[in-house]
Amino acid sequence: MRFLIAALSIAGLLISATVAKADKRVAFVVGNGAYKNVAALPNPAIDAKSMATVLRNVGFDVVEGTNLTRDKMTERLLEFGKKAEGADVALFFYAGHGIAINGTNYLLPVDADIKSEMDVKLGAAINIDLTLDQTMGDAKVKLVFLDACRDNPFASKIKSNNATRSLSVQSGLAEMKSGEGTLIAFATGPGQTALDGQEGTNSPFTRALMANITQPGVEIQQAMTQVRAQVNEETNKGQLPWGHTNLIGAVYLNPVAAPAGAAAVAVNTPAATTSPASDVELEFWRSIKDSNKPEELNAYLTNYPNGQFKSIALARIASLENGPSTTTRNLTMGIDPATFKDDANQLTEDQIGLDRNQRRDVQRRLTGLGFDTKVSGKFDESTRSVITRWQAARGYPSTGYLNKLQHKALLTEIVATTQTGSSDDSDDHPSRRHSGGGYQRGGGGGGLAGPGQFFGGVARGLFGR
């Protein structure tokens, strides 16, 4: 009997692997930032490269591109459309400039030079409704992520050249409705702005997508709720992702131990069919999960190639490789050379005299720089680990404690939040606000739904309160 049970178990695993191999998932991932006729955006190319890595790790065939002209973007879309024919899952990710004219959304190649509505209609921009309809219409599940809600300099040009006409021009993208089997998500809500993040890192929205959508055993709509919460927290409630969904089944990009009876539309690669983590694996993961050294994360993958935390480790490696890899000498000006050699400890940190609100400010700034930590006003073990990683990334002595020079250097860095906020339970002194600059992505724009047939039908809100 035991032999029979073992044989059936092995057969089940083989069947799972066969089904996983048959699963067809294709992604289009493009980031446009090096615009030729307006100021460049610093992070879309980094966002695209990071997202492509994360998706490949869970079995997607990725059609990837950065800083594409109109012709090159069309080539990639044609390639994506062919590969997406009959796909189980088709995913579309775009970071860069977008614009909405009279409720129709357009994506902008890097060679776009738009001065009027006619330029758009003659093909200088790419109609997103028609594009999604033509490239993804045949897929069973369609996932669309648009990190394009930016303050678009083309909008003012079009408005000034059409001053005598009734023309609705939005800096970001207009509201869109999702058709059957579709999830569509924007970096922020209609009429709101989205932060691009510190130069050389991922945007808050892309960083949250990378951290959540391929979590083992997490359904995509649950993941998007986590994305929403993470972005809201990281930006100090300054940015709230928004979207629509009409999915008709549970979708897992990394379906480890999917809930019993769940109709999982998307299965994963064989590597994802893992058993629960052992105590040894859990201890190994805990010891390196906050590491800023790719070699330590790779050591986990070597020991546990099909481990419970494989996708998280791979996403973290991608973030480290594409994020800030140089010291603060390359990030800011006027850093005291002693910052790179003076040690910090509990005494030097006490000498700064940080009250609770100022400690919260430090935590928000670290989160805005991509070193995510809980904003509690307490420097607990978790925050100490984050400070250590920030110090190591900047080339400072890595102790987990601050000194005056390091604190000053942190305040000079551009962060993804505009103010620290205040707290009613401060310890010692009134809250001191430190404003941080940042590249912003303009309003998502409210109003009309796009006219494409692909997004027909009434949809319920993906991120409704």
Short mmCIF file of C-alpha atoms in Angstrom, two decimals:
data_model
loop_
_atom_site.label_atom_id
_atom_site.label_comp_id
_atom_site.label_asym_id
_atom_site.label_seq_id
_atom_site.Cartn_x
_atom_site.Cartn_y
_atom_site.Cartn_z
CA MET A 1 0.00 0.00 0.00
CA ARG A 2 2.82 2.39 0.89
CA PHE A 3 4.47 1.62 -2.44
CA LEU A 4 1.20 2.35 -4.25
CA ILE A 5 0.77 5.68 -2.45
CA ALA A 6 4.36 6.64 -3.27
CA ALA A 7 3.88 5.70 -6.91
CA LEU A 8 0.70 7.75 -7.14
CA SER A 9 2.47 10.71 -5.54
CA ILE A 10 5.29 10.53 -8.06
CA ALA A 11 2.79 10.27 -10.90
CA GLY A 12 1.00 13.34 -9.56
CA LEU A 13 4.24 15.30 -9.54
CA LEU A 14 5.00 14.24 -13.10
CA ILE A 15 1.53 15.30 -14.23
CA SER A 16 1.97 18.67 -12.48
CA ALA A 17 5.27 19.19 -14.23
CA THR A 18 3.75 18.29 -17.59
CA VAL A 19 0.86 20.72 -17.09
CA ALA A 20 3.27 23.44 -16.02
CA LYS A 21 5.38 22.98 -19.12
CA ALA A 22 2.27 23.25 -21.27
CA ASP A 23 1.28 26.54 -19.67
CA LYS A 24 1.91 29.33 -22.18
CA ARG A 25 2.63 32.72 -20.68
CA VAL A 26 3.95 35.69 -22.62
CA ALA A 27 4.83 39.21 -21.50
CA PHE A 28 5.48 42.55 -23.18
CA VAL A 29 7.76 44.68 -21.00
CA VAL A 30 8.92 48.10 -22.19
CA GLY A 31 10.33 51.15 -20.41
CA ASN A 32 10.71 54.44 -22.28
CA GLY A 33 12.69 57.19 -20.58
CA ALA A 34 15.30 58.64 -22.96
CA TYR A 35 12.91 61.02 -24.72
CA LYS A 36 14.49 63.10 -27.46
CA ASN A 37 12.19 66.11 -27.50
CA VAL A 38 11.38 66.56 -23.80
CA ALA A 39 13.25 65.97 -20.55
CA ALA A 40 14.27 62.37 -20.00
CA LEU A 41 12.71 60.15 -17.33
CA PRO A 42 15.39 58.44 -15.21
CA ASN A 43 13.80 55.17 -14.15
CA PRO A 44 11.50 53.49 -16.75
CA ALA A 45 14.34 51.52 -18.37
CA ILE A 46 15.39 50.21 -14.94
CA ASP A 47 11.77 49.37 -14.11
CA ALA A 48 11.41 47.38 -17.34
CA LYS A 49 14.64 45.42 -16.89
CA SER A 50 13.76 44.54 -13.31
CA MET A 51 10.22 43.48 -14.20
CA ALA A 52 11.44 41.36 -17.13
CA THR A 53 13.77 39.46 -14.81
CA VAL A 54 11.02 38.79 -12.28
CA LEU A 55 8.61 37.53 -14.96
CA ARG A 56 11.18 35.26 -16.60
CA ASN A 57 11.78 33.70 -13.20
CA VAL A 58 8.18 32.46 -13.13
CA GLY A 59 8.10 31.12 -16.66
CA PHE A 60 7.16 34.05 -18.91
CA ASP A 61 8.49 34.38 -22.43
CA VAL A 62 9.31 38.08 -22.29
CA VAL A 63 9.38 40.45 -25.26
CA GLU A 64 11.52 43.21 -23.76
CA GLY A 65 12.60 46.68 -24.84
CA THR A 66 13.89 49.95 -23.44
CA ASN A 67 13.92 53.43 -24.93
CA LEU A 68 12.16 52.37 -28.11
CA THR A 69 11.36 54.57 -31.10
CA ARG A 70 7.98 54.31 -32.82
CA ASP A 71 9.30 51.79 -35.35
CA LYS A 72 11.09 49.65 -32.75
CA MET A 73 8.09 49.68 -30.45
CA THR A 74 5.88 48.52 -33.31
CA GLU A 75 8.31 45.66 -34.02
CA ARG A 76 8.18 44.51 -30.39
CA LEU A 77 4.39 44.71 -30.36
CA LEU A 78 4.13 42.60 -33.50
CA GLU A 79 6.45 40.02 -31.94
CA PHE A 80 4.42 40.02 -28.74
CA GLY A 81 1.14 39.68 -30.63
CA LYS A 82 2.37 36.58 -32.47
CA LYS A 83 3.64 34.94 -29.29
CA ALA A 84 0.47 35.79 -27.35
CA GLU A 85 -1.80 33.90 -29.75
CA GLY A 86 -3.59 31.27 -27.67
CA ALA A 87 -1.61 32.14 -24.54
CA ASP A 88 -2.86 31.07 -21.13
CA VAL A 89 -1.58 34.35 -19.68
CA ALA A 90 -0.57 37.50 -21.57
CA LEU A 91 0.95 40.32 -19.52
CA PHE A 92 1.56 43.90 -20.67
CA PHE A 93 3.86 46.20 -18.66
CA TYR A 94 4.75 49.72 -19.74
CA ALA A 95 6.70 52.43 -17.94
CA GLY A 96 7.14 55.84 -19.54
CA HIS A 97 5.10 58.74 -20.85
CA GLY A 98 1.44 58.29 -21.74
CA ILE A 99 -1.22 60.77 -22.73
CA ALA A 100 -5.01 60.83 -23.05
CA ILE A 101 -6.86 62.86 -25.69
CA ASN A 102 -10.65 62.97 -25.55
CA GLY A 103 -10.66 59.88 -23.35
CA THR A 104 -8.41 57.77 -25.61
CA ASN A 105 -5.08 56.63 -24.18
CA TYR A 106 -1.76 56.67 -26.02
CA LEU A 107 1.75 55.47 -25.18
CA LEU A 108 4.67 57.61 -26.32
CA PRO A 109 7.83 56.28 -28.02
CA VAL A 110 11.08 58.10 -27.25
CA ASP A 111 11.12 59.85 -30.64
CA ALA A 112 7.63 61.32 -30.19
CA ASP A 113 7.40 65.03 -31.01
CA ILE A 114 3.76 65.86 -30.40
CA LYS A 115 2.54 69.41 -30.89
CA SER A 116 -1.08 68.80 -31.84
CA GLU A 117 -3.93 66.33 -31.84
CA MET A 118 -3.18 65.66 -35.50
CA ASP A 119 0.33 64.41 -34.67
CA VAL A 120 -1.22 61.81 -32.39
CA LYS A 121 -3.85 60.71 -34.87
CA LEU A 122 -1.29 60.41 -37.66
CA GLY A 123 0.65 57.84 -35.67
CA ALA A 124 3.23 59.63 -33.53
CA ALA A 125 1.74 57.88 -30.49
CA ILE A 126 0.42 54.35 -29.96
CA ASN A 127 -3.27 53.84 -29.20
CA ILE A 128 -3.28 51.57 -26.19
CA ASP A 129 -6.86 50.28 -26.54
CA LEU A 130 -6.30 49.10 -30.09
CA THR A 131 -2.86 47.74 -29.20
CA LEU A 132 -4.15 45.60 -26.35
CA ASP A 133 -7.06 44.40 -28.48
CA GLN A 134 -4.78 43.34 -31.34
CA THR A 135 -1.97 41.79 -29.30
CA MET A 136 -3.72 40.17 -26.32
CA GLY A 137 -7.29 39.59 -27.47
CA ASP A 138 -6.75 35.85 -27.94
CA ALA A 139 -5.24 35.16 -24.51
CA LYS A 140 -7.23 33.47 -21.75
CA VAL A 141 -5.97 35.81 -19.02
CA LYS A 142 -4.83 39.36 -19.71
CA LEU A 143 -2.86 41.35 -17.12
CA VAL A 144 -2.06 45.00 -17.86
CA PHE A 145 0.20 47.17 -15.69
CA LEU A 146 0.68 50.81 -16.68
CA ASP A 147 3.34 52.79 -14.82
CA ALA A 148 2.67 55.77 -17.07
CA CYS A 149 0.77 58.26 -14.90
CA ARG A 150 3.34 61.02 -15.25
CA ASP A 151 3.33 64.79 -15.60
CA ASN A 152 3.51 64.84 -19.38
CA PRO A 153 5.19 67.85 -21.04
CA PHE A 154 3.48 67.08 -24.37
CA ALA A 155 0.07 67.92 -22.91
CA SER A 156 0.77 71.65 -22.60
CA LYS A 157 2.04 71.78 -26.19
CA ILE A 158 -1.13 70.22 -27.53
CA LYS A 159 -3.35 72.48 -25.45
CA SER A 160 -1.57 75.66 -26.57
CA ASN A 161 -1.79 74.68 -30.25
CA ASN A 162 -5.50 73.86 -29.99
CA ALA A 163 -6.61 76.78 -27.85
CA THR A 164 -9.59 77.57 -30.09
CA ARG A 165 -10.96 74.03 -30.10
CA SER A 166 -12.82 72.02 -27.49
CA LEU A 167 -10.24 69.39 -26.74
CA SER A 168 -9.70 67.29 -23.61
CA VAL A 169 -5.98 66.62 -23.07
CA GLN A 170 -4.77 64.80 -19.98
CA SER A 171 -1.19 64.54 -18.80
CA GLY A 172 -1.58 60.94 -17.71
CA LEU A 173 -3.94 58.18 -18.79
CA ALA A 174 -7.73 58.21 -18.78
CA GLU A 175 -9.86 55.73 -16.87
CA MET A 176 -10.14 52.37 -18.61
CA LYS A 177 -12.52 49.45 -18.16
CA SER A 178 -11.42 45.84 -18.28
CA GLY A 179 -13.04 43.21 -20.46
CA GLU A 180 -13.69 39.58 -19.51
CA GLY A 181 -10.63 37.77 -18.21
CA THR A 182 -8.70 41.03 -17.83
CA LEU A 183 -7.01 42.89 -15.00
CA ILE A 184 -5.73 46.40 -15.62
CA ALA A 185 -3.82 48.43 -13.02
CA PHE A 186 -2.47 51.98 -12.99
CA ALA A 187 0.30 53.33 -10.77
CA THR A 188 -2.15 55.81 -9.27
CA GLY A 189 -5.78 56.89 -9.42
CA PRO A 190 -7.49 59.21 -11.91
CA GLY A 191 -6.39 62.80 -11.47
CA GLN A 192 -3.52 61.82 -9.14
CA THR A 193 0.27 61.91 -9.50
CA ALA A 194 2.66 58.99 -9.13
CA LEU A 195 6.23 59.21 -7.93
CA ASP A 196 9.03 57.98 -10.16
CA GLY A 197 11.32 57.32 -7.20
CA GLN A 198 14.95 58.18 -6.69
CA GLU A 199 17.00 58.25 -9.88
CA GLY A 200 18.62 54.89 -10.50
CA THR A 201 16.02 52.83 -8.64
CA ASN A 202 12.57 51.39 -9.30
CA SER A 203 9.40 53.43 -9.00
CA PRO A 204 7.23 52.68 -5.92
CA PHE A 205 4.59 51.01 -8.11
CA THR A 206 7.03 48.78 -10.00
CA ARG A 207 8.87 47.91 -6.79
CA ALA A 208 5.57 46.85 -5.19
CA LEU A 209 4.61 44.77 -8.25
CA MET A 210 7.96 42.98 -8.15
CA ALA A 211 7.58 42.25 -4.45
CA ASN A 212 4.04 40.88 -4.59
CA ILE A 213 2.71 39.51 -7.88
CA THR A 214 5.01 36.44 -7.92
CA GLN A 215 4.80 35.65 -4.22
CA PRO A 216 4.36 31.87 -3.78
CA GLY A 217 0.72 30.86 -3.52
CA VAL A 218 -0.67 34.41 -3.72
CA GLU A 219 -3.61 35.01 -6.09
CA ILE A 220 -3.17 38.03 -8.37
CA GLN A 221 -6.05 40.09 -6.97
CA GLN A 222 -4.80 39.50 -3.44
CA ALA A 223 -1.34 40.51 -4.65
CA MET A 224 -2.71 43.75 -6.08
CA THR A 225 -4.31 44.58 -2.74
CA GLN A 226 -0.84 44.18 -1.22
CA VAL A 227 0.63 46.35 -3.98
CA ARG A 228 -1.88 49.05 -3.19
CA ALA A 229 -1.07 48.92 0.52
CA GLN A 230 2.69 48.95 -0.04
CA VAL A 231 2.64 51.95 -2.38
CA ASN A 232 0.26 53.82 -0.07
CA GLU A 233 2.57 53.22 2.90
CA GLU A 234 5.81 53.90 1.04
CA THR A 235 4.58 57.24 -0.29
CA ASN A 236 3.09 58.30 3.04
CA LYS A 237 -0.43 58.02 1.57
CA GLY A 238 0.57 60.24 -1.32
CA GLN A 239 -0.10 57.66 -4.05
CA LEU A 240 -2.80 55.01 -4.36
CA PRO A 241 -2.77 52.54 -7.29
CA TRP A 242 -6.06 52.08 -9.10
CA GLY A 243 -7.56 49.69 -11.59
CA HIS A 244 -10.33 47.39 -12.80
CA THR A 245 -10.69 43.67 -13.12
CA ASN A 246 -13.05 41.24 -14.79
CA LEU A 247 -11.13 38.05 -14.09
CA ILE A 248 -13.40 35.02 -14.02
CA GLY A 249 -11.12 32.66 -12.09
CA ALA A 250 -8.27 32.61 -9.60
CA VAL A 251 -4.95 33.46 -11.23
CA TYR A 252 -1.63 32.49 -9.66
CA LEU A 253 1.67 33.52 -11.22
CA ASN A 254 3.48 31.34 -8.68
CA PRO A 255 0.88 28.79 -7.51
CA VAL A 256 2.50 27.03 -4.57
CA ALA A 257 -0.05 25.08 -2.59
CA ALA A 258 -3.04 26.79 -4.21
CA PRO A 259 -6.23 26.67 -2.09
CA ALA A 260 -8.23 23.47 -2.41
CA GLY A 261 -10.94 23.72 -5.03
CA ALA A 262 -9.62 26.99 -6.47
CA ALA A 263 -9.92 27.19 -10.24
CA ALA A 264 -6.39 28.37 -10.88
CA VAL A 265 -6.42 29.70 -14.43
CA ALA A 266 -2.66 29.99 -14.63
CA VAL A 267 -0.28 27.24 -13.62
CA ASN A 268 3.39 27.81 -13.07
CA THR A 269 6.68 26.33 -14.15
CA PRO A 270 7.80 23.01 -12.60
CA ALA A 271 10.11 24.86 -10.24
CA ALA A 272 7.10 26.38 -8.53
CA THR A 273 5.59 23.06 -7.45
CA THR A 274 7.43 23.03 -4.15
CA SER A 275 6.69 21.54 -0.78
CA PRO A 276 6.43 23.69 2.34
CA ALA A 277 9.77 25.02 3.50
CA SER A 278 11.64 22.92 6.05
CA ASP A 279 12.88 24.39 9.32
CA VAL A 280 16.41 24.36 7.91
CA GLU A 281 15.37 26.24 4.79
CA LEU A 282 13.41 28.76 6.84
CA GLU A 283 16.39 29.42 9.07
CA PHE A 284 18.68 29.77 6.03
CA TRP A 285 16.24 32.25 4.44
CA ARG A 286 15.85 34.28 7.63
CA SER A 287 19.62 34.63 7.85
CA ILE A 288 19.99 36.18 4.37
CA LYS A 289 16.58 37.67 3.47
CA ASP A 290 17.70 41.22 4.31
CA SER A 291 21.14 40.86 2.76
CA ASN A 292 22.35 43.39 0.20
CA LYS A 293 24.83 40.86 -1.24
CA PRO A 294 23.62 38.98 -4.33
CA GLU A 295 26.09 36.17 -3.63
CA GLU A 296 24.31 35.36 -0.35
CA LEU A 297 20.91 35.28 -2.05
CA ASN A 298 22.39 33.12 -4.81
CA ALA A 299 23.70 30.77 -2.14
CA TYR A 300 20.10 30.22 -1.03
CA LEU A 301 19.08 29.48 -4.64
CA THR A 302 21.98 27.04 -5.01
CA ASN A 303 20.95 25.13 -1.89
CA TYR A 304 17.21 25.36 -2.60
CA PRO A 305 16.75 25.68 -6.39
CA ASN A 306 13.00 25.02 -5.99
CA GLY A 307 12.75 26.69 -2.59
CA GLN A 308 9.69 28.33 -1.11
CA PHE A 309 11.28 31.77 -1.42
CA LYS A 310 12.84 31.39 -4.86
CA SER A 311 10.85 34.14 -6.59
CA ILE A 312 11.45 36.58 -3.73
CA ALA A 313 15.19 35.90 -3.81
CA LEU A 314 15.33 36.36 -7.57
CA ALA A 315 13.33 39.59 -7.39
CA ARG A 316 15.62 40.90 -4.67
CA ILE A 317 18.72 40.03 -6.72
CA ALA A 318 17.22 41.86 -9.70
CA SER A 319 16.49 44.88 -7.53
CA LEU A 320 20.04 44.92 -6.15
CA GLU A 321 21.57 44.58 -9.61
CA ASN A 322 19.40 47.29 -11.15
CA GLY A 323 19.16 49.57 -8.16
CA PRO A 324 21.76 51.95 -6.69
CA SER A 325 25.06 50.10 -6.85
CA THR A 326 27.35 53.04 -6.35
CA THR A 327 28.16 55.05 -3.27
CA THR A 328 26.57 58.32 -2.34
CA ARG A 329 29.48 60.08 -4.05
CA ASN A 330 27.59 59.38 -7.25
CA LEU A 331 24.14 60.20 -5.85
CA THR A 332 24.56 63.55 -4.14
CA MET A 333 26.94 66.47 -3.96
CA GLY A 334 28.88 67.81 -1.00
CA ILE A 335 29.25 64.60 1.04
CA ASP A 336 31.92 64.99 3.72
CA PRO A 337 34.70 62.45 2.96
CA ALA A 338 34.72 61.51 6.65
CA THR A 339 31.26 59.99 6.12
CA PHE A 340 32.92 57.07 4.37
CA LYS A 341 35.30 56.22 7.23
CA ASP A 342 33.84 57.40 10.56
CA ASP A 343 32.17 54.56 12.46
CA ALA A 344 28.73 54.97 14.01
CA ASN A 345 27.42 53.41 17.21
CA GLN A 346 24.73 53.92 19.82
CA LEU A 347 26.63 56.85 21.32
CA THR A 348 27.07 58.72 18.03
CA GLU A 349 23.38 58.17 17.25
CA ASP A 350 22.34 59.47 20.68
CA GLN A 351 24.42 62.57 20.01
CA ILE A 352 22.21 63.41 17.01
CA GLY A 353 19.26 63.70 19.39
CA LEU A 354 16.62 62.19 17.13
CA ASP A 355 13.08 62.35 18.54
CA ARG A 356 10.36 59.93 17.49
CA ASN A 357 9.21 61.98 14.52
CA GLN A 358 12.77 62.36 13.28
CA ARG A 359 13.27 58.59 13.53
CA ARG A 360 10.09 58.16 11.50
CA ASP A 361 11.57 60.60 8.99
CA VAL A 362 14.68 58.44 8.72
CA GLN A 363 12.53 55.34 8.15
CA ARG A 364 10.43 57.04 5.48
CA ARG A 365 13.52 58.27 3.68
CA LEU A 366 15.08 54.81 3.70
CA THR A 367 11.84 53.37 2.31
CA GLY A 368 11.70 56.09 -0.35
CA LEU A 369 15.22 55.12 -1.38
CA GLY A 370 14.20 51.49 -1.84
CA PHE A 371 15.31 50.16 1.56
CA ASP A 372 11.84 49.24 2.78
CA THR A 373 11.20 49.38 6.50
CA LYS A 374 8.23 49.89 8.80
CA VAL A 375 7.64 53.53 9.75
CA SER A 376 7.24 53.17 13.50
CA GLY A 377 9.55 55.77 15.02
CA LYS A 378 11.44 52.98 16.76
CA PHE A 379 14.83 51.73 15.62
CA ASP A 380 14.19 48.05 16.24
CA GLU A 381 16.17 45.10 14.89
CA SER A 382 14.44 45.32 11.51
CA THR A 383 15.28 49.01 11.09
CA ARG A 384 18.87 48.38 12.18
CA SER A 385 19.15 45.78 9.41
CA VAL A 386 17.79 48.27 6.86
CA ILE A 387 20.21 50.98 8.02
CA THR A 388 23.04 48.48 7.65
CA ARG A 389 22.00 47.72 4.06
CA TRP A 390 21.75 51.43 3.24
CA GLN A 391 25.21 52.04 4.71
CA ALA A 392 26.70 49.16 2.74
CA ALA A 393 25.11 50.37 -0.51
CA ARG A 394 26.59 53.84 0.04
CA GLY A 395 30.05 52.70 1.09
CA TYR A 396 29.72 53.86 4.71
CA PRO A 397 30.91 51.77 7.69
CA SER A 398 28.05 49.30 8.15
CA THR A 399 27.06 49.20 11.81
CA GLY A 400 23.30 49.69 11.81
CA TYR A 401 23.68 52.92 13.77
CA LEU A 402 23.91 56.52 12.53
CA ASN A 403 26.29 59.36 13.24
CA LYS A 404 25.80 63.04 12.43
CA LEU A 405 27.62 62.81 9.10
CA GLN A 406 25.61 59.82 7.89
CA HIS A 407 22.35 61.40 9.03
CA LYS A 408 23.23 64.58 7.18
CA ALA A 409 24.09 62.57 4.06
CA LEU A 410 20.74 60.76 4.25
CA LEU A 411 18.88 64.08 4.40
CA THR A 412 20.62 65.26 1.22
CA GLU A 413 19.46 62.27 -0.83
CA ILE A 414 16.44 62.64 -3.10
CA VAL A 415 13.66 60.44 -1.81
CA ALA A 416 10.29 59.33 -3.10
CA THR A 417 8.26 61.22 -0.48
CA THR A 418 7.65 64.93 -0.33
CA GLN A 419 7.26 65.29 3.40
CA THR A 420 7.57 63.20 6.53
CA GLY A 421 4.27 64.00 8.14
CA SER A 422 3.79 64.37 11.87
CA SER A 423 2.95 62.22 14.82
CA ASP A 424 0.89 62.93 17.91
CA ASP A 425 3.09 60.78 20.13
CA SER A 426 6.48 62.40 19.59
CA ASP A 427 9.01 61.85 22.34
CA ASP A 428 11.01 64.99 22.77
CA HIS A 429 10.72 67.76 20.22
CA PRO A 430 8.22 69.08 17.71
CA SER A 431 8.28 67.33 14.37
CA ARG A 432 10.78 68.65 11.88
CA ARG A 433 9.76 68.25 8.29
CA HIS A 434 12.31 67.58 5.60
CA SER A 435 11.09 67.89 2.04
CA GLY A 436 12.62 65.65 -0.58
CA GLY A 437 12.56 66.23 -4.30
CA GLY A 438 11.69 63.55 -6.73
CA TYR A 439 10.71 62.92 -10.31
CA GLN A 440 6.94 62.78 -10.55
CA ARG A 441 4.62 60.99 -12.88
CA GLY A 442 1.64 63.11 -13.70
CA GLY A 443 -2.04 62.65 -13.04
CA GLY A 444 -3.79 59.55 -14.21
CA GLY A 445 -6.69 61.68 -15.38
CA GLY A 446 -10.33 60.96 -14.81
CA GLY A 447 -13.24 60.76 -17.11
CA LEU A 448 -14.12 58.72 -20.13
CA ALA A 449 -13.42 55.07 -20.68
CA GLY A 450 -11.38 54.11 -23.72
CA PRO A 451 -13.40 53.18 -26.79
CA GLY A 452 -11.57 49.99 -27.76
CA GLN A 453 -13.71 46.88 -28.02
CA PHE A 454 -11.18 45.04 -25.86
CA PHE A 455 -12.25 46.91 -22.73
CA GLY A 456 -16.01 46.70 -23.20
CA GLY A 457 -18.45 45.82 -20.44
CA VAL A 458 -19.08 46.95 -16.91
CA ALA A 459 -16.22 46.21 -14.51
CA ARG A 460 -15.99 46.18 -10.80
CA GLY A 461 -13.20 48.19 -9.15
CA LEU A 462 -10.01 46.28 -8.52
CA PHE A 463 -8.93 48.56 -5.73
CA GLY A 464 -12.25 49.67 -4.30
CA ARG A 465 -12.23 50.67 -0.69
#
